[in-house]
Coordinates of C-alpha atoms and ligand atoms in Angstrom, one line a residue:
M1 CA 232.6 164.9 69.2
T2 CA 233.6 167.8 70.8
K3 CA 236.7 167.6 73.6
P4 CA 235.9 169.3 76.9
I5 CA 237.2 172.1 78.4
L6 CA 237.6 171.7 81.9
L7 CA 237.6 174.2 84.6
S8 CA 241.3 173.8 85.9
T9 CA 243.6 170.7 85.2
P10 CA 246.8 169.3 86.3
H11 CA 249.3 170.7 84.2
M12 CA 253.1 168.9 84.7
G13 CA 256.5 170.4 83.7
S14 CA 259.3 168.5 82.6
R15 CA 261.4 167.9 85.9
E16 CA 258.3 165.9 87.9
L17 CA 259.0 162.8 86.4
Q18 CA 262.4 162.9 86.8
F19 CA 262.3 163.5 90.6
V20 CA 259.7 160.5 90.8
T21 CA 261.8 158.3 89.2
E22 CA 264.2 158.8 92.0
A23 CA 262.3 158.1 94.5
F24 CA 261.9 154.8 93.0
E25 CA 265.3 154.4 92.3
T26 CA 266.6 155.0 96.0
N27 CA 263.7 153.1 97.1
W28 CA 262.1 156.4 99.0
I29 CA 258.4 155.4 99.1
A30 CA 257.5 156.8 102.3
P31 CA 256.0 159.3 103.6
I32 CA 259.1 161.6 104.7
G33 CA 262.3 161.4 102.7
P34 CA 264.7 163.8 100.6
H35 CA 262.2 165.0 98.5
V36 CA 260.0 166.1 101.3
D37 CA 262.8 167.7 102.8
A38 CA 263.7 169.6 99.7
F39 CA 260.3 170.7 98.6
E40 CA 259.8 172.2 102.3
R41 CA 263.2 174.2 101.5
E42 CA 262.5 175.2 98.1
F43 CA 259.0 176.0 98.8
C44 CA 260.0 178.2 101.9
Q45 CA 262.6 179.7 99.6
K46 CA 260.0 180.5 96.9
V47 CA 257.4 182.1 99.6
G48 CA 259.7 183.7 101.7
S49 CA 259.2 182.0 104.7
S50 CA 261.3 180.4 107.7
H51 CA 259.9 177.4 108.4
A52 CA 257.7 174.3 106.8
T53 CA 255.9 171.3 106.9
A54 CA 254.3 169.4 103.9
V55 CA 251.2 167.3 104.9
T56 CA 248.8 165.3 102.6
S57 CA 246.3 168.3 102.1
G58 CA 245.8 171.8 102.6
T59 CA 242.5 170.6 104.9
A60 CA 245.1 168.6 107.0
A61 CA 247.5 171.8 106.9
L62 CA 244.7 173.8 108.2
H63 CA 243.7 171.6 111.0
L64 CA 246.9 171.0 112.4
A65 CA 247.3 174.9 112.1
L66 CA 244.2 175.8 114.4
K67 CA 245.4 172.9 116.7
L68 CA 248.6 174.6 116.9
V69 CA 247.0 178.5 117.7
G70 CA 245.6 176.1 120.5
V71 CA 241.3 175.9 119.1
G72 CA 239.5 173.7 121.0
A73 CA 236.2 172.5 122.1
G74 CA 233.6 175.5 122.2
D75 CA 235.8 178.0 120.8
D76 CA 234.3 180.5 118.1
V77 CA 236.6 180.9 115.2
F78 CA 236.3 184.0 112.6
C79 CA 236.1 182.5 109.2
S80 CA 235.7 184.0 105.5
S81 CA 232.1 183.1 104.4
L82 CA 233.2 183.1 100.8
T83 CA 235.1 180.3 100.3
F84 CA 235.1 176.3 100.0
S85 CA 234.0 174.4 102.7
A86 CA 237.4 173.1 103.8
S87 CA 238.3 176.3 104.6
A88 CA 235.9 175.8 107.9
N89 CA 235.4 171.8 108.2
P90 CA 238.5 171.5 110.5
I91 CA 237.1 174.2 113.0
V92 CA 234.0 171.6 113.3
Y93 CA 236.7 168.7 113.7
E94 CA 238.2 170.3 116.8
G95 CA 234.3 170.9 118.5
A96 CA 234.9 174.8 117.9
K97 CA 232.5 176.9 116.4
P98 CA 233.0 179.3 112.7
V99 CA 231.4 182.6 112.7
F100 CA 231.1 183.7 109.0
I101 CA 232.6 187.2 107.8
D102 CA 231.5 188.7 104.7
S103 CA 233.5 189.8 102.0
D104 CA 234.3 193.5 100.6
R105 CA 233.7 194.0 96.8
Q106 CA 237.1 195.1 95.7
S107 CA 239.0 191.9 96.8
W108 CA 235.7 189.6 97.3
N109 CA 238.0 188.3 100.5
M110 CA 237.1 189.2 104.2
D111 CA 235.9 192.8 104.6
A112 CA 238.8 194.7 107.1
K113 CA 236.1 196.9 108.2
L114 CA 233.7 194.4 109.3
L115 CA 236.4 192.0 110.9
E116 CA 237.6 195.3 113.0
T117 CA 233.9 195.9 114.3
A118 CA 233.3 192.2 114.7
L119 CA 236.0 192.3 116.9
E120 CA 235.1 195.0 119.3
Q121 CA 231.9 193.8 119.6
R122 CA 233.7 190.5 120.9
A123 CA 236.2 192.2 122.8
R124 CA 233.1 193.9 124.8
L125 CA 231.5 190.7 125.5
C126 CA 235.1 189.4 126.7
K127 CA 234.2 186.8 123.8
L128 CA 237.3 187.0 121.6
P129 CA 237.5 184.3 118.9
K130 CA 240.2 181.7 119.4
A131 CA 241.8 182.4 115.7
V132 CA 240.7 184.6 112.5
I133 CA 240.7 182.3 109.4
L134 CA 241.6 184.5 106.6
V135 CA 241.0 183.2 103.0
H136 CA 242.6 184.5 100.1
I137 CA 240.3 183.5 97.3
Y138 CA 240.8 182.7 93.7
G139 CA 244.4 183.4 93.8
Q140 CA 243.7 187.2 95.5
C141 CA 244.8 188.6 98.6
A142 CA 242.6 190.0 101.0
D143 CA 243.5 193.3 102.7
I144 CA 245.9 191.9 104.9
D145 CA 247.5 194.9 106.9
P146 CA 244.3 196.2 108.3
I147 CA 243.1 192.8 109.2
L148 CA 246.5 192.2 110.9
A149 CA 246.8 195.3 112.7
A150 CA 242.9 194.7 114.2
C151 CA 243.5 191.1 115.2
E152 CA 247.1 192.3 116.6
H153 CA 245.3 195.1 118.7
Y154 CA 243.1 192.1 119.9
G155 CA 245.7 189.2 120.7
V156 CA 244.1 186.9 118.2
P157 CA 246.2 185.0 115.5
I158 CA 245.5 184.9 111.8
I159 CA 245.7 181.4 110.0
E160 CA 246.4 182.2 106.1
D161 CA 244.4 180.3 104.0
A162 CA 246.1 180.5 100.5
A163 CA 245.3 177.3 99.3
E164 CA 244.1 179.0 96.1
A165 CA 247.0 182.1 96.2
L166 CA 250.3 180.6 95.9
G167 CA 252.3 183.1 93.7
A168 CA 250.1 185.9 94.3
T169 CA 251.5 188.5 96.2
Y170 CA 250.2 191.4 98.6
K171 CA 252.5 194.2 98.6
G172 CA 255.5 192.7 97.6
R173 CA 255.3 189.5 99.6
S174 CA 253.6 186.3 99.4
P175 CA 250.5 185.4 101.4
G176 CA 250.3 182.9 103.7
T177 CA 254.2 184.6 105.5
F178 CA 251.7 187.1 107.2
G179 CA 249.5 185.6 110.0
K180 CA 250.8 183.1 112.6
V181 CA 250.4 180.2 110.2
G182 CA 250.0 179.9 106.5
I183 CA 248.5 176.8 104.2
F184 CA 248.9 176.1 101.0
S185 CA 247.1 173.3 99.0
F186 CA 248.6 171.0 95.6
N187 CA 245.2 169.3 95.1
G188 CA 244.8 168.8 91.5
N189 CA 242.8 171.7 90.3
K190 CA 245.1 174.3 92.6
I191 CA 247.7 176.5 90.7
I192 CA 250.3 173.2 90.7
T193 CA 249.7 170.2 92.3
T194 CA 251.1 166.9 93.8
S195 CA 248.2 165.2 92.6
G196 CA 246.9 165.7 96.2
G197 CA 249.0 167.9 99.3
G198 CA 249.3 171.0 101.6
M199 CA 252.0 172.9 103.3
L200 CA 252.1 174.8 106.5
V201 CA 254.5 177.9 106.6
S202 CA 255.2 179.9 110.0
E203 CA 258.1 182.1 111.2
D204 CA 258.0 180.6 114.6
A205 CA 259.8 177.0 114.2
S206 CA 258.1 175.4 117.2
I207 CA 254.7 175.9 115.2
T208 CA 256.3 173.9 111.8
S209 CA 258.3 171.0 114.2
K210 CA 254.9 170.7 116.4
A211 CA 253.0 170.2 113.0
K212 CA 255.5 167.6 111.7
F213 CA 255.0 165.7 115.6
L214 CA 251.5 165.6 115.0
A215 CA 251.4 164.9 111.6
T216 CA 253.3 162.1 112.5
Q217 CA 251.1 159.7 114.8
A218 CA 252.5 162.2 117.5
R219 CA 255.3 159.7 118.5
D220 CA 257.5 160.6 121.6
P221 CA 261.2 160.4 121.6
A222 CA 261.6 156.5 122.8
P223 CA 262.5 153.3 121.3
H224 CA 259.1 151.8 122.2
Y225 CA 255.9 153.3 120.5
Q226 CA 255.2 156.3 123.3
H227 CA 252.2 158.6 123.0
S228 CA 251.1 161.3 125.2
E229 CA 248.9 163.3 122.4
I230 CA 246.8 162.4 119.7
G231 CA 248.4 162.2 116.3
Y232 CA 247.4 162.2 113.0
N233 CA 248.7 160.3 109.7
Y234 CA 249.2 163.6 108.0
R235 CA 252.4 163.9 106.5
M236 CA 253.5 164.3 102.6
S237 CA 254.5 161.1 100.7
N238 CA 258.4 161.4 99.4
V239 CA 256.8 160.4 96.0
L240 CA 254.4 162.9 95.9
A241 CA 256.9 165.8 97.0
G242 CA 258.8 165.0 93.8
I243 CA 256.0 165.9 91.8
G244 CA 255.8 169.1 93.9
R245 CA 259.6 169.8 93.4
G246 CA 258.9 170.3 89.9
Q247 CA 255.7 172.0 89.8
L248 CA 257.6 174.8 92.0
L249 CA 259.9 175.1 89.2
V250 CA 256.7 176.1 86.8
L251 CA 255.1 178.1 89.5
N252 CA 255.8 181.9 87.6
D253 CA 254.6 179.8 84.1
R254 CA 251.8 178.5 85.4
V255 CA 251.1 182.2 87.4
A256 CA 251.6 183.9 83.9
A257 CA 249.6 181.6 81.8
R258 CA 246.6 181.8 84.3
R259 CA 246.9 186.0 84.3
R260 CA 247.1 185.6 80.3
N261 CA 244.1 183.6 80.5
C262 CA 242.4 186.5 82.2
E263 CA 243.5 189.0 80.0
V264 CA 242.2 187.1 76.8
Y265 CA 238.8 186.9 78.4
Q266 CA 238.7 190.4 79.5
Q267 CA 239.7 191.9 76.5
A268 CA 236.7 189.7 74.5
L269 CA 233.9 190.1 76.7
A270 CA 234.7 192.8 79.4
H271 CA 232.9 195.3 77.0
L272 CA 229.5 193.5 76.8
P273 CA 226.9 195.1 79.0
G274 CA 226.2 193.7 82.6
I275 CA 229.8 191.7 82.7
E276 CA 232.0 192.7 85.0
F277 CA 235.1 190.9 86.1
M278 CA 236.8 190.0 89.7
P279 CA 238.7 193.2 90.4
E280 CA 242.3 193.2 91.2
A281 CA 243.0 195.1 93.9
S282 CA 245.2 197.5 94.2
W283 CA 247.8 196.1 97.1
G284 CA 248.9 193.1 94.8
T285 CA 249.3 190.6 92.0
A286 CA 246.8 188.2 91.7
T287 CA 247.3 184.9 90.3
R288 CA 243.8 184.7 88.6
W289 CA 243.4 181.0 89.8
L290 CA 240.2 181.2 88.3
T291 CA 238.8 183.7 86.0
C292 CA 235.3 184.6 87.8
L293 CA 233.3 187.2 86.7
T294 CA 229.6 188.5 87.8
I295 CA 226.7 188.7 85.3
A296 CA 224.1 191.3 85.8
P297 CA 220.7 189.7 84.2
T298 CA 218.7 192.8 82.6
A299 CA 221.8 194.4 81.7
F300 CA 223.4 191.2 80.1
G301 CA 220.1 189.8 79.0
V302 CA 220.0 186.6 80.5
D303 CA 221.1 185.1 84.1
R304 CA 224.3 183.2 85.1
E305 CA 222.8 180.1 84.9
H306 CA 221.8 180.5 81.8
V307 CA 225.1 181.2 80.7
R308 CA 226.6 178.4 82.5
L309 CA 224.3 175.5 81.2
A310 CA 224.4 177.0 77.6
L311 CA 228.5 176.6 78.6
A312 CA 227.6 172.9 79.9
E313 CA 225.3 172.3 76.4
A314 CA 229.1 173.4 74.6
Q315 CA 231.0 170.7 76.4
I316 CA 232.5 173.7 78.7
E317 CA 232.9 173.7 82.4
A318 CA 232.0 176.6 84.2
R319 CA 231.1 176.8 88.2
P320 CA 228.9 179.1 90.0
V321 CA 231.1 181.3 92.5
W322 CA 231.8 179.5 95.9
K323 CA 228.3 179.0 97.6
P324 CA 228.4 181.3 100.9
L325 CA 229.6 178.9 103.6
H326 CA 226.5 181.0 106.1
M327 CA 224.3 179.5 103.2
Q328 CA 225.6 175.8 103.4
P329 CA 222.9 173.6 105.2
I330 CA 225.7 172.1 107.4
F331 CA 227.2 175.6 108.3
Q332 CA 223.9 177.7 108.7
N333 CA 223.1 177.3 112.0
Y334 CA 226.5 179.4 112.9
D335 CA 226.5 183.0 113.7
R336 CA 227.4 185.4 111.0
V337 CA 228.6 189.0 110.0
G338 CA 227.2 190.3 107.3
G339 CA 226.9 188.1 104.1
E340 CA 224.7 190.3 101.4
V341 CA 228.3 190.7 99.7
A342 CA 229.0 187.4 99.4
E343 CA 225.2 186.2 98.3
D344 CA 225.5 188.7 95.7
L345 CA 228.7 187.2 94.1
F346 CA 227.3 183.7 94.8
D347 CA 224.4 184.8 92.6
R348 CA 225.8 186.5 89.6
G349 CA 229.4 185.2 89.7
L350 CA 230.2 182.7 87.1
C351 CA 234.1 181.0 87.1
L352 CA 235.6 180.2 83.3
P353 CA 238.0 177.4 82.4
S354 CA 241.3 178.5 83.8
G355 CA 243.7 176.3 83.5
S356 CA 247.6 177.2 82.4
N357 CA 247.0 174.1 79.8
L358 CA 244.3 175.8 77.9
S359 CA 245.5 176.4 74.1
D360 CA 243.9 180.0 72.4
E361 CA 241.6 177.4 70.7
D362 CA 239.7 176.6 74.1
L363 CA 239.5 180.4 75.2
H364 CA 238.0 181.6 72.4
R365 CA 235.4 178.4 72.3
V366 CA 234.5 180.0 75.7
I367 CA 234.2 183.5 74.8
D368 CA 232.0 182.7 71.7
A369 CA 230.0 180.3 73.9
I370 CA 229.2 183.4 76.1
V371 CA 229.2 186.1 73.5
K372 CA 226.2 184.1 72.0
C373 CA 224.0 184.4 75.2
A374 CA 224.7 188.1 75.1
R375 CA 221.6 190.4 74.6
S376 CA 221.8 191.1 70.5
Ligands
PLP1 C1 241.6 173.6 97.9 C2 240.9 174.3 99.2 C3 241.3 174.1 100.5 C4 241.7 172.8 100.8 O1 242.8 172.1 100.3 P1 242.8 170.7 100.0 O2 244.2 170.4 99.6 O3 242.3 170.2 98.7 O4 242.6 169.5 101.1 C5 241.4 174.9 101.5 N1 240.5 176.2 101.4 C6 240.3 176.7 100.1 C7 240.1 177.8 99.7 C8 240.4 176.2 98.9 O5 240.4 176.1 97.7

C-alpha cells in the first residue's frame, strides 16, 4: 500500500522526551510549573519579546488578547479575511463583531491601504474598531509598518495572530512583537508543536500578568477562593511545556527544512504554465509553514480541484488555501472591506504537503503527481 503523505505533521527533536521525563520524575504534572516558566523565558529570548504567558491553545491566547485590549459586547474588530476561523471565533465569544479586510497580492495578508481607508472612514463616523487582528498567514508577515502607523494614528491596538509565523521575520524582527499583543500556536500541524498549546506575548508586563490571572480562573489574592472577575482555565500544562522547550531548540532547523521544501517544489514546478507560488514579500523571511501555489486553469490545463483530487488519489493530502472568513456560513452576515483577492486565492490556491519531516522521495512523489496533471 502507498504511504500517505500528509500536509504537516509533528516533528520531534532529540530533547523533548528528556524534558517530559523530568516533569514526571519531579511530579510536576500540573498546569504551571518550572517547564512553563522556562518555556516562557526561552520563547521570549527566541522571538525578542519581553513577557509571555503560555496557554492551552492559540485560540485561548487570542481570546485573552481581545479581553486584555478591552474588546466587549457590541464592539467592532477588524480582522484579516484570508485566515483560519480561529482568528475570528474569539471576537464572537466576546459578543463583538468582526469586520473582514481583504488581502494584498504581494503577501496574501491584510492590505495596508484598504485598512487605512477603512479606518479613515470609520473615524469620520466615530465608529472606530476596538482592535485589529492582523494575521501573518502561512508563515509570511503582513506589511506591518504601514498597518502599525495607521492603527497608531487612530489609537487602535493591534493583536498579531502569528499562529503560523513563528520563526518568520519582518525587517529582521519576529512577528508578534510589533502589536500590543502577539499570539502563537503550538497545535500539532504548526511549525513546532506541544501537541496543543499557545503563547501570548507583549512588551507590557501588565498584559501578560493579567493574562496569567485570567487563564488560572481569575483567583484574587486570598487564602479562600475569591473571585471578582470571570476567569478561564487556559494555562499550559507543565508536561506540554517540556515538549515546547525541546521544540524551541530545533525551531531554526524546522524553518530551514520547510523553506527547503518550498525551494524544491519551486525548482520543479515554477516553470509550468499557470503555476504561481505564494510570493515572498521583500520585507522579510517567510517560514513557508505551508508551501502554497495558485493554478490558472486555462494555462495549466486543469483547475485546482482537479489537481487536489489527483493528489488525493495518489495518497497525498493537499488543501485549498483558506476559505475567506467573509464567505463562511457562520460569518457571512458581518461587514467586510473588499474580498476579491482572498476569493481568487481561495478559488485557485493549493497548499502542498510541507512538513519539516518530509523526505526527498515524498517531495518528488508530490511533484510527479502535479506534473502529470499539467497540459502536456
Ligand atoms: C492554528 C491557528 C490558530 C489557532 O491556534 P490553535 O492553537 O489551534 O488554537 C489561530 N490562527 C491561525 C491563523 C492559525 O493557523
